[in-house]
C-alpha cells in the first residue's frame, strides 16, 4: 500500500561485530605462528652454538693431549721426571735440603738440559695456539710455620728461574737469547707451601712445572716483558753448591 514505508532490518550487534572478531582471531593465530617460528629459529641457533662450543672444547683437549705426549717423549732421556695431568714433577732431579732453596750443580744442569724441550714444544703451532704459561711451583714439607714454608717455596721456585737464566757450566750449551726471552714471557713463579704433600718429607721438598692452557675461544693475553722485572739483579746468586 501507498504510504507504507519499508524499514530495512537492522543487523544484530553480534553480526556487526563478527568481522572484527574474525580479524582479531586471525591476528592472534598469525602472532602465535610467528612466535613459534622465532622460538624454533632461536632453539636451532642455541643448539648450533652449543654444538660448536663442544667441538671447540673437544679439539682443544685433543691438541693438549698431543702436546703432553710430546712432553713425555722429550722426557724419555731424563730419568726421574714424571707427569701428573699437565704437571711435570722433576722428582729427585729437583729435591731440596731442609730449609734450603739451593740446587746441586747436577740438578741445575738437569733443569737447563730439559727446559729447552718445553720451549721447543711451546714454539710449534699447537704450542703457540694453546700454551698460556708455565708455573714453577715450589713445595716445602710440613715442618715449620705456614708463612715460613710459603716464603721458602717461593724461593725454591725463583731458584729454578735463576738457574735457567744463569750462566751455564763449562761444557754446557748456552741458552739461546730467544730461549731466555721465552722463559721470561712464559714462566711464572708460584709457591705452594706444604700443600700437596708427598709420602715423605724429602719427596715433598720439590719443584713442579704446571702447564696452563688457553681456554677454547679465549683471546691470548698480552705479553709481559719480564716475569722477574721486580727482582733486583743482585738477588740472582751465581754461587753453586
PDB file of C-alpha atoms in Angstrom:
ATOM      1  CA  UNK A   1       0.000   0.000   0.000  1.00  0.00           C
ATOM      2  CA  UNK A   2       0.984   3.598  -0.673  1.00  0.00           C
ATOM      3  CA  UNK A   3       2.389   5.485   2.223  1.00  0.00           C
ATOM      4  CA  UNK A   4       3.661   2.399   3.910  1.00  0.00           C
ATOM      5  CA  UNK A   5       7.400   2.635   4.419  1.00  0.00           C
ATOM      6  CA  UNK A   6       9.501  -0.446   4.488  1.00  0.00           C
ATOM      7  CA  UNK A   7      12.233  -0.425   7.131  1.00  0.00           C
ATOM      8  CA  UNK A   8      15.314  -2.479   6.427  1.00  0.00           C
ATOM      9  CA  UNK A   9      16.122  -4.960   9.113  1.00  0.00           C
ATOM     10  CA  UNK A  10      18.996  -3.699  11.247  1.00  0.00           C
ATOM     11  CA  UNK A  11      21.768  -6.303  11.623  1.00  0.00           C
ATOM     12  CA  UNK A  12      22.160  -7.709  15.016  1.00  0.00           C
ATOM     13  CA  UNK A  13      25.010  -6.415  17.166  1.00  0.00           C
ATOM     14  CA  UNK A  14      26.860  -9.714  17.006  1.00  0.00           C
ATOM     15  CA  UNK A  15      26.643  -9.746  13.219  1.00  0.00           C
ATOM     16  CA  UNK A  16      28.055  -6.209  13.058  1.00  0.00           C
ATOM     17  CA  UNK A  17      30.954  -7.145  15.281  1.00  0.00           C
ATOM     18  CA  UNK A  18      31.602 -10.522  13.718  1.00  0.00           C
ATOM     19  CA  UNK A  19      34.079  -9.245  11.060  1.00  0.00           C
ATOM     20  CA  UNK A  20      36.149  -7.600  13.848  1.00  0.00           C
ATOM     21  CA  UNK A  21      36.341 -10.764  15.928  1.00  0.00           C
ATOM     22  CA  UNK A  22      37.309 -12.844  12.921  1.00  0.00           C
ATOM     23  CA  UNK A  23      40.107 -10.391  12.135  1.00  0.00           C
ATOM     24  CA  UNK A  24      41.341 -10.448  15.741  1.00  0.00           C
ATOM     25  CA  UNK A  25      41.391 -14.249  15.788  1.00  0.00           C
ATOM     26  CA  UNK A  26      43.373 -14.338  12.571  1.00  0.00           C
ATOM     27  CA  UNK A  27      45.839 -11.844  14.009  1.00  0.00           C
ATOM     28  CA  UNK A  28      46.319 -13.917  17.183  1.00  0.00           C
ATOM     29  CA  UNK A  29      46.837 -17.040  15.085  1.00  0.00           C
ATOM     30  CA  UNK A  30      49.416 -15.258  12.966  1.00  0.00           C
ATOM     31  CA  UNK A  31      51.216 -13.972  16.071  1.00  0.00           C
ATOM     32  CA  UNK A  32      51.256 -17.460  17.558  1.00  0.00           C
ATOM     33  CA  UNK A  33      52.718 -18.886  14.348  1.00  0.00           C
ATOM     34  CA  UNK A  34      55.315 -16.103  14.290  1.00  0.00           C
ATOM     35  CA  UNK A  35      56.182 -16.804  17.919  1.00  0.00           C
ATOM     36  CA  UNK A  36      56.658 -20.496  17.173  1.00  0.00           C
ATOM     37  CA  UNK A  37      58.878 -19.698  14.197  1.00  0.00           C
ATOM     38  CA  UNK A  38      61.018 -17.329  16.262  1.00  0.00           C
ATOM     39  CA  UNK A  39      61.344 -19.874  19.073  1.00  0.00           C
ATOM     40  CA  UNK A  40      62.281 -22.615  16.602  1.00  0.00           C
ATOM     41  CA  UNK A  41      64.970 -20.456  14.994  1.00  0.00           C
ATOM     42  CA  UNK A  42      66.286 -19.429  18.433  1.00  0.00           C
ATOM     43  CA  UNK A  43      66.459 -23.026  19.628  1.00  0.00           C
ATOM     44  CA  UNK A  44      68.276 -24.037  16.467  1.00  0.00           C
ATOM     45  CA  UNK A  45      70.760 -21.188  16.923  1.00  0.00           C
ATOM     46  CA  UNK A  46      71.365 -22.083  20.576  1.00  0.00           C
ATOM     47  CA  UNK A  47      71.768 -25.757  19.723  1.00  0.00           C
ATOM     48  CA  UNK A  48      74.225 -24.881  16.984  1.00  0.00           C
ATOM     49  CA  UNK A  49      76.188 -22.618  19.362  1.00  0.00           C
ATOM     50  CA  UNK A  50      76.381 -25.387  21.968  1.00  0.00           C
ATOM     51  CA  UNK A  51      77.490 -27.882  19.342  1.00  0.00           C
ATOM     52  CA  UNK A  52      80.211 -25.533  18.090  1.00  0.00           C
ATOM     53  CA  UNK A  53      81.380 -24.908  21.670  1.00  0.00           C
ATOM     54  CA  UNK A  54      81.537 -28.649  22.320  1.00  0.00           C
ATOM     55  CA  UNK A  55      83.507 -29.175  19.109  1.00  0.00           C
ATOM     56  CA  UNK A  56      85.979 -26.433  20.080  1.00  0.00           C
ATOM     57  CA  UNK A  57      86.358 -27.938  23.539  1.00  0.00           C
ATOM     58  CA  UNK A  58      86.948 -31.408  22.125  1.00  0.00           C
ATOM     59  CA  UNK A  59      89.502 -30.054  19.636  1.00  0.00           C
ATOM     60  CA  UNK A  60      91.296 -28.206  22.448  1.00  0.00           C
ATOM     61  CA  UNK A  61      91.504 -31.326  24.616  1.00  0.00           C
ATOM     62  CA  UNK A  62      92.822 -33.329  21.676  1.00  0.00           C
ATOM     63  CA  UNK A  63      95.514 -30.728  20.936  1.00  0.00           C
ATOM     64  CA  UNK A  64      96.546 -30.531  24.596  1.00  0.00           C
ATOM     65  CA  UNK A  65      96.850 -34.322  24.750  1.00  0.00           C
ATOM     66  CA  UNK A  66      99.133 -34.184  21.710  1.00  0.00           C
ATOM     67  CA  UNK A  67     101.268 -31.512  23.381  1.00  0.00           C
ATOM     68  CA  UNK A  68     101.580 -33.535  26.582  1.00  0.00           C
ATOM     69  CA  UNK A  69     102.527 -36.629  24.570  1.00  0.00           C
ATOM     70  CA  UNK A  70     105.349 -34.598  23.022  1.00  0.00           C
ATOM     71  CA  UNK A  71     106.432 -33.537  26.524  1.00  0.00           C
ATOM     72  CA  UNK A  72     106.516 -37.141  27.670  1.00  0.00           C
ATOM     73  CA  UNK A  73     108.503 -38.200  24.599  1.00  0.00           C
ATOM     74  CA  UNK A  74     111.009 -35.419  25.299  1.00  0.00           C
ATOM     75  CA  UNK A  75     111.421 -36.618  28.908  1.00  0.00           C
ATOM     76  CA  UNK A  76     112.492 -40.166  27.983  1.00  0.00           C
ATOM     77  CA  UNK A  77     116.143 -39.174  28.155  1.00  0.00           C
ATOM     78  CA  UNK A  78     115.653 -37.585  31.604  1.00  0.00           C
ATOM     79  CA  UNK A  79     115.106 -40.286  34.251  1.00  0.00           C
ATOM     80  CA  UNK A  80     113.137 -39.217  37.282  1.00  0.00           C
ATOM     81  CA  UNK A  81     110.709 -36.899  35.509  1.00  0.00           C
ATOM     82  CA  UNK A  82     107.059 -37.910  35.880  1.00  0.00           C
ATOM     83  CA  UNK A  83     103.753 -36.426  34.734  1.00  0.00           C
ATOM     84  CA  UNK A  84     100.505 -35.881  36.591  1.00  0.00           C
ATOM     85  CA  UNK A  85      97.966 -34.449  34.191  1.00  0.00           C
ATOM     86  CA  UNK A  86      99.512 -31.210  32.914  1.00  0.00           C
ATOM     87  CA  UNK A  87     102.106 -31.087  35.706  1.00  0.00           C
ATOM     88  CA  UNK A  88     105.763 -32.083  35.331  1.00  0.00           C
ATOM     89  CA  UNK A  89     107.399 -33.407  38.502  1.00  0.00           C
ATOM     90  CA  UNK A  90     111.209 -33.448  38.440  1.00  0.00           C
ATOM     91  CA  UNK A  91     111.463 -35.950  41.268  1.00  0.00           C
ATOM     92  CA  UNK A  92     114.979 -36.474  42.625  1.00  0.00           C
ATOM     93  CA  UNK A  93     116.339 -34.120  39.973  1.00  0.00           C
ATOM     94  CA  UNK A  94     114.973 -31.118  41.879  1.00  0.00           C
ATOM     95  CA  UNK A  95     114.967 -32.076  45.566  1.00  0.00           C
ATOM     96  CA  UNK A  96     115.962 -29.536  48.203  1.00  0.00           C
ATOM     97  CA  UNK A  97     117.649 -29.942  51.543  1.00  0.00           C
ATOM     98  CA  UNK A  98     115.730 -28.962  54.660  1.00  0.00           C
ATOM     99  CA  UNK A  99     115.125 -25.202  54.875  1.00  0.00           C
ATOM    100  CA  UNK A 100     117.160 -24.604  51.699  1.00  0.00           C
ATOM    101  CA  UNK A 101     116.492 -23.349  48.203  1.00  0.00           C
ATOM    102  CA  UNK A 102     119.811 -24.497  46.761  1.00  0.00           C
ATOM    103  CA  UNK A 103     120.164 -26.917  43.866  1.00  0.00           C
ATOM    104  CA  UNK A 104     123.241 -29.007  43.245  1.00  0.00           C
ATOM    105  CA  UNK A 105     125.309 -28.498  40.108  1.00  0.00           C
ATOM    106  CA  UNK A 106     123.926 -31.750  38.726  1.00  0.00           C
ATOM    107  CA  UNK A 107     120.336 -30.715  39.403  1.00  0.00           C
ATOM    108  CA  UNK A 108     120.932 -27.319  37.782  1.00  0.00           C
ATOM    109  CA  UNK A 109     122.410 -28.939  34.668  1.00  0.00           C
ATOM    110  CA  UNK A 110     119.468 -31.330  34.523  1.00  0.00           C
ATOM    111  CA  UNK A 111     116.980 -28.452  34.552  1.00  0.00           C
ATOM    112  CA  UNK A 112     118.905 -26.463  31.959  1.00  0.00           C
ATOM    113  CA  UNK A 113     119.059 -29.506  29.703  1.00  0.00           C
ATOM    114  CA  UNK A 114     115.350 -30.359  29.909  1.00  0.00           C
ATOM    115  CA  UNK A 115     113.611 -26.962  29.784  1.00  0.00           C
ATOM    116  CA  UNK A 116     114.686 -26.214  26.161  1.00  0.00           C
ATOM    117  CA  UNK A 117     112.449 -29.154  25.199  1.00  0.00           C
ATOM    118  CA  UNK A 118     109.488 -27.326  26.723  1.00  0.00           C
ATOM    119  CA  UNK A 119     110.444 -24.173  24.836  1.00  0.00           C
ATOM    120  CA  UNK A 120     110.706 -26.086  21.579  1.00  0.00           C
ATOM    121  CA  UNK A 121     107.217 -27.524  22.047  1.00  0.00           C
ATOM    122  CA  UNK A 122     105.892 -24.082  23.031  1.00  0.00           C
ATOM    123  CA  UNK A 123     107.086 -22.774  19.659  1.00  0.00           C
ATOM    124  CA  UNK A 124     105.361 -25.354  17.486  1.00  0.00           C
ATOM    125  CA  UNK A 125     101.905 -24.465  16.058  1.00  0.00           C
ATOM    126  CA  UNK A 126      99.940 -26.251  18.777  1.00  0.00           C
ATOM    127  CA  UNK A 127     102.129 -24.786  21.494  1.00  0.00           C
ATOM    128  CA  UNK A 128     101.734 -21.246  20.195  1.00  0.00           C
ATOM    129  CA  UNK A 129      98.000 -21.836  19.957  1.00  0.00           C
ATOM    130  CA  UNK A 130      97.310 -23.281  23.407  1.00  0.00           C
ATOM    131  CA  UNK A 131     100.165 -22.852  25.911  1.00  0.00           C
ATOM    132  CA  UNK A 132      99.349 -19.872  28.111  1.00  0.00           C
ATOM    133  CA  UNK A 133     102.051 -20.047  30.771  1.00  0.00           C
ATOM    134  CA  UNK A 134     104.268 -22.382  32.751  1.00  0.00           C
ATOM    135  CA  UNK A 135     104.004 -22.003  36.516  1.00  0.00           C
ATOM    136  CA  UNK A 136     107.079 -23.013  38.507  1.00  0.00           C
ATOM    137  CA  UNK A 137     105.632 -24.435  41.722  1.00  0.00           C
ATOM    138  CA  UNK A 138     107.919 -24.796  44.716  1.00  0.00           C
ATOM    139  CA  UNK A 139     106.916 -27.013  47.644  1.00  0.00           C
ATOM    140  CA  UNK A 140     108.006 -27.433  51.241  1.00  0.00           C
ATOM    141  CA  UNK A 141     107.412 -30.202  53.760  1.00  0.00           C
ATOM    142  CA  UNK A 142     105.047 -29.891  56.710  1.00  0.00           C
ATOM    143  CA  UNK A 143     107.705 -28.765  59.175  1.00  0.00           C
ATOM    144  CA  UNK A 144     107.854 -25.080  60.063  1.00  0.00           C
ATOM    145  CA  UNK A 145     105.173 -22.407  60.033  1.00  0.00           C
ATOM    146  CA  UNK A 146     102.909 -21.809  57.084  1.00  0.00           C
ATOM    147  CA  UNK A 147     104.364 -18.366  56.293  1.00  0.00           C
ATOM    148  CA  UNK A 148     107.938 -19.613  56.558  1.00  0.00           C
ATOM    149  CA  UNK A 149     107.228 -22.511  54.206  1.00  0.00           C
ATOM    150  CA  UNK A 150     105.312 -20.270  51.820  1.00  0.00           C
ATOM    151  CA  UNK A 151     108.317 -17.967  51.565  1.00  0.00           C
ATOM    152  CA  UNK A 152     110.652 -20.949  51.230  1.00  0.00           C
ATOM    153  CA  UNK A 153     108.571 -22.483  48.440  1.00  0.00           C
ATOM    154  CA  UNK A 154     108.619 -19.151  46.591  1.00  0.00           C
ATOM    155  CA  UNK A 155     112.412 -19.002  46.947  1.00  0.00           C
ATOM    156  CA  UNK A 156     112.670 -22.503  45.500  1.00  0.00           C
ATOM    157  CA  UNK A 157     110.533 -21.507  42.513  1.00  0.00           C
ATOM    158  CA  UNK A 158     112.664 -18.430  41.923  1.00  0.00           C
ATOM    159  CA  UNK A 159     115.816 -20.523  42.237  1.00  0.00           C
ATOM    160  CA  UNK A 160     114.677 -22.559  39.242  1.00  0.00           C
ATOM    161  CA  UNK A 161     114.307 -19.434  37.094  1.00  0.00           C
ATOM    162  CA  UNK A 162     117.643 -18.080  38.288  1.00  0.00           C
ATOM    163  CA  UNK A 163     119.213 -21.433  37.424  1.00  0.00           C
ATOM    164  CA  UNK A 164     117.713 -21.454  33.934  1.00  0.00           C
ATOM    165  CA  UNK A 165     118.813 -17.884  33.178  1.00  0.00           C
ATOM    166  CA  UNK A 166     122.204 -18.156  34.914  1.00  0.00           C
ATOM    167  CA  UNK A 167     125.493 -18.736  33.118  1.00  0.00           C
ATOM    168  CA  UNK A 168     125.906 -22.434  32.260  1.00  0.00           C
ATOM    169  CA  UNK A 169     128.749 -24.617  33.456  1.00  0.00           C
ATOM    170  CA  UNK A 170     131.708 -25.245  31.129  1.00  0.00           C
ATOM    171  CA  UNK A 171     130.724 -27.809  28.522  1.00  0.00           C
ATOM    172  CA  UNK A 172     127.010 -26.919  28.636  1.00  0.00           C
ATOM    173  CA  UNK A 173     125.254 -25.437  25.640  1.00  0.00           C
ATOM    174  CA  UNK A 174     124.476 -21.782  26.426  1.00  0.00           C
ATOM    175  CA  UNK A 175     120.850 -20.744  26.429  1.00  0.00           C
ATOM    176  CA  UNK A 176     119.921 -19.019  23.179  1.00  0.00           C
ATOM    177  CA  UNK A 177     118.814 -15.377  23.637  1.00  0.00           C
ATOM    178  CA  UNK A 178     115.379 -16.150  22.213  1.00  0.00           C
ATOM    179  CA  UNK A 179     115.038 -19.008  24.716  1.00  0.00           C
ATOM    180  CA  UNK A 180     115.827 -16.645  27.575  1.00  0.00           C
ATOM    181  CA  UNK A 181     113.159 -14.220  26.367  1.00  0.00           C
ATOM    182  CA  UNK A 182     110.620 -17.037  26.012  1.00  0.00           C
ATOM    183  CA  UNK A 183     111.338 -18.196  29.571  1.00  0.00           C
ATOM    184  CA  UNK A 184     110.764 -14.669  30.835  1.00  0.00           C
ATOM    185  CA  UNK A 185     107.495 -14.463  28.918  1.00  0.00           C
ATOM    186  CA  UNK A 186     106.047 -17.898  29.685  1.00  0.00           C
ATOM    187  CA  UNK A 187     107.402 -18.900  33.095  1.00  0.00           C
ATOM    188  CA  UNK A 188     105.718 -17.620  36.229  1.00  0.00           C
ATOM    189  CA  UNK A 189     106.894 -18.092  39.818  1.00  0.00           C
ATOM    190  CA  UNK A 190     104.453 -19.726  42.232  1.00  0.00           C
ATOM    191  CA  UNK A 191     104.730 -21.062  45.764  1.00  0.00           C
ATOM    192  CA  UNK A 192     102.527 -23.734  47.305  1.00  0.00           C
ATOM    193  CA  UNK A 193     103.915 -24.010  50.860  1.00  0.00           C
ATOM    194  CA  UNK A 194     103.220 -27.539  52.159  1.00  0.00           C
ATOM    195  CA  UNK A 195     100.138 -28.151  50.029  1.00  0.00           C
ATOM    196  CA  UNK A 196     100.075 -31.418  48.065  1.00  0.00           C
ATOM    197  CA  UNK A 197     102.408 -33.285  50.395  1.00  0.00           C
ATOM    198  CA  UNK A 198     104.172 -36.438  49.255  1.00  0.00           C
ATOM    199  CA  UNK A 199     104.677 -39.627  51.243  1.00  0.00           C
ATOM    200  CA  UNK A 200     107.981 -38.490  52.730  1.00  0.00           C
ATOM    201  CA  UNK A 201     109.409 -35.153  53.829  1.00  0.00           C
ATOM    202  CA  UNK A 202     112.161 -35.414  51.220  1.00  0.00           C
ATOM    203  CA  UNK A 203     109.723 -36.010  48.361  1.00  0.00           C
ATOM    204  CA  UNK A 204     107.669 -33.010  49.469  1.00  0.00           C
ATOM    205  CA  UNK A 205     110.625 -30.623  49.062  1.00  0.00           C
ATOM    206  CA  UNK A 206     110.356 -30.490  45.298  1.00  0.00           C
ATOM    207  CA  UNK A 207     109.741 -28.459  42.161  1.00  0.00           C
ATOM    208  CA  UNK A 208     106.941 -28.960  39.640  1.00  0.00           C
ATOM    209  CA  UNK A 209     106.173 -27.216  36.372  1.00  0.00           C
ATOM    210  CA  UNK A 210     102.459 -26.743  35.780  1.00  0.00           C
ATOM    211  CA  UNK A 211     101.389 -26.029  32.202  1.00  0.00           C
ATOM    212  CA  UNK A 212      98.345 -23.804  31.833  1.00  0.00           C
ATOM    213  CA  UNK A 213      96.467 -23.624  28.550  1.00  0.00           C
ATOM    214  CA  UNK A 214      94.220 -21.068  26.909  1.00  0.00           C
ATOM    215  CA  UNK A 215      90.520 -21.892  27.048  1.00  0.00           C
ATOM    216  CA  UNK A 216      88.590 -22.526  23.839  1.00  0.00           C
ATOM    217  CA  UNK A 217      87.588 -19.167  22.416  1.00  0.00           C
ATOM    218  CA  UNK A 218      89.780 -17.243  24.861  1.00  0.00           C
ATOM    219  CA  UNK A 219      91.971 -14.496  23.436  1.00  0.00           C
ATOM    220  CA  UNK A 220      95.682 -14.823  24.170  1.00  0.00           C
ATOM    221  CA  UNK A 221      96.609 -12.344  26.901  1.00  0.00           C
ATOM    222  CA  UNK A 222      99.081  -9.574  26.158  1.00  0.00           C
ATOM    223  CA  UNK A 223     102.699 -10.496  26.569  1.00  0.00           C
ATOM    224  CA  UNK A 224     104.600  -9.137  29.531  1.00  0.00           C
ATOM    225  CA  UNK A 225     108.169  -8.011  29.173  1.00  0.00           C
ATOM    226  CA  UNK A 226     109.617  -9.998  32.050  1.00  0.00           C
ATOM    227  CA  UNK A 227     108.312 -12.028  34.968  1.00  0.00           C
ATOM    228  CA  UNK A 228     111.422 -11.161  37.032  1.00  0.00           C
ATOM    229  CA  UNK A 229     111.333  -7.418  36.431  1.00  0.00           C
ATOM    230  CA  UNK A 230     110.593  -6.689  40.099  1.00  0.00           C
ATOM    231  CA  UNK A 231     113.501  -8.815  41.293  1.00  0.00           C
ATOM    232  CA  UNK A 232     116.768  -6.922  41.819  1.00  0.00           C
ATOM    233  CA  UNK A 233     119.627  -8.312  39.763  1.00  0.00           C
ATOM    234  CA  UNK A 234     121.735  -8.621  42.890  1.00  0.00           C
ATOM    235  CA  UNK A 235     119.345 -11.321  44.149  1.00  0.00           C
ATOM    236  CA  UNK A 236     120.444 -13.679  41.376  1.00  0.00           C
ATOM    237  CA  UNK A 237     123.192 -15.671  43.053  1.00  0.00           C
ATOM    238  CA  UNK A 238     125.969 -17.177  40.980  1.00  0.00           C
ATOM    239  CA  UNK A 239     127.093 -19.429  43.801  1.00  0.00           C
ATOM    240  CA  UNK A 240     126.871 -23.138  43.114  1.00  0.00           C
ATOM    241  CA  UNK A 241     126.527 -25.720  45.849  1.00  0.00           C
TER     242      UNK A 241
END
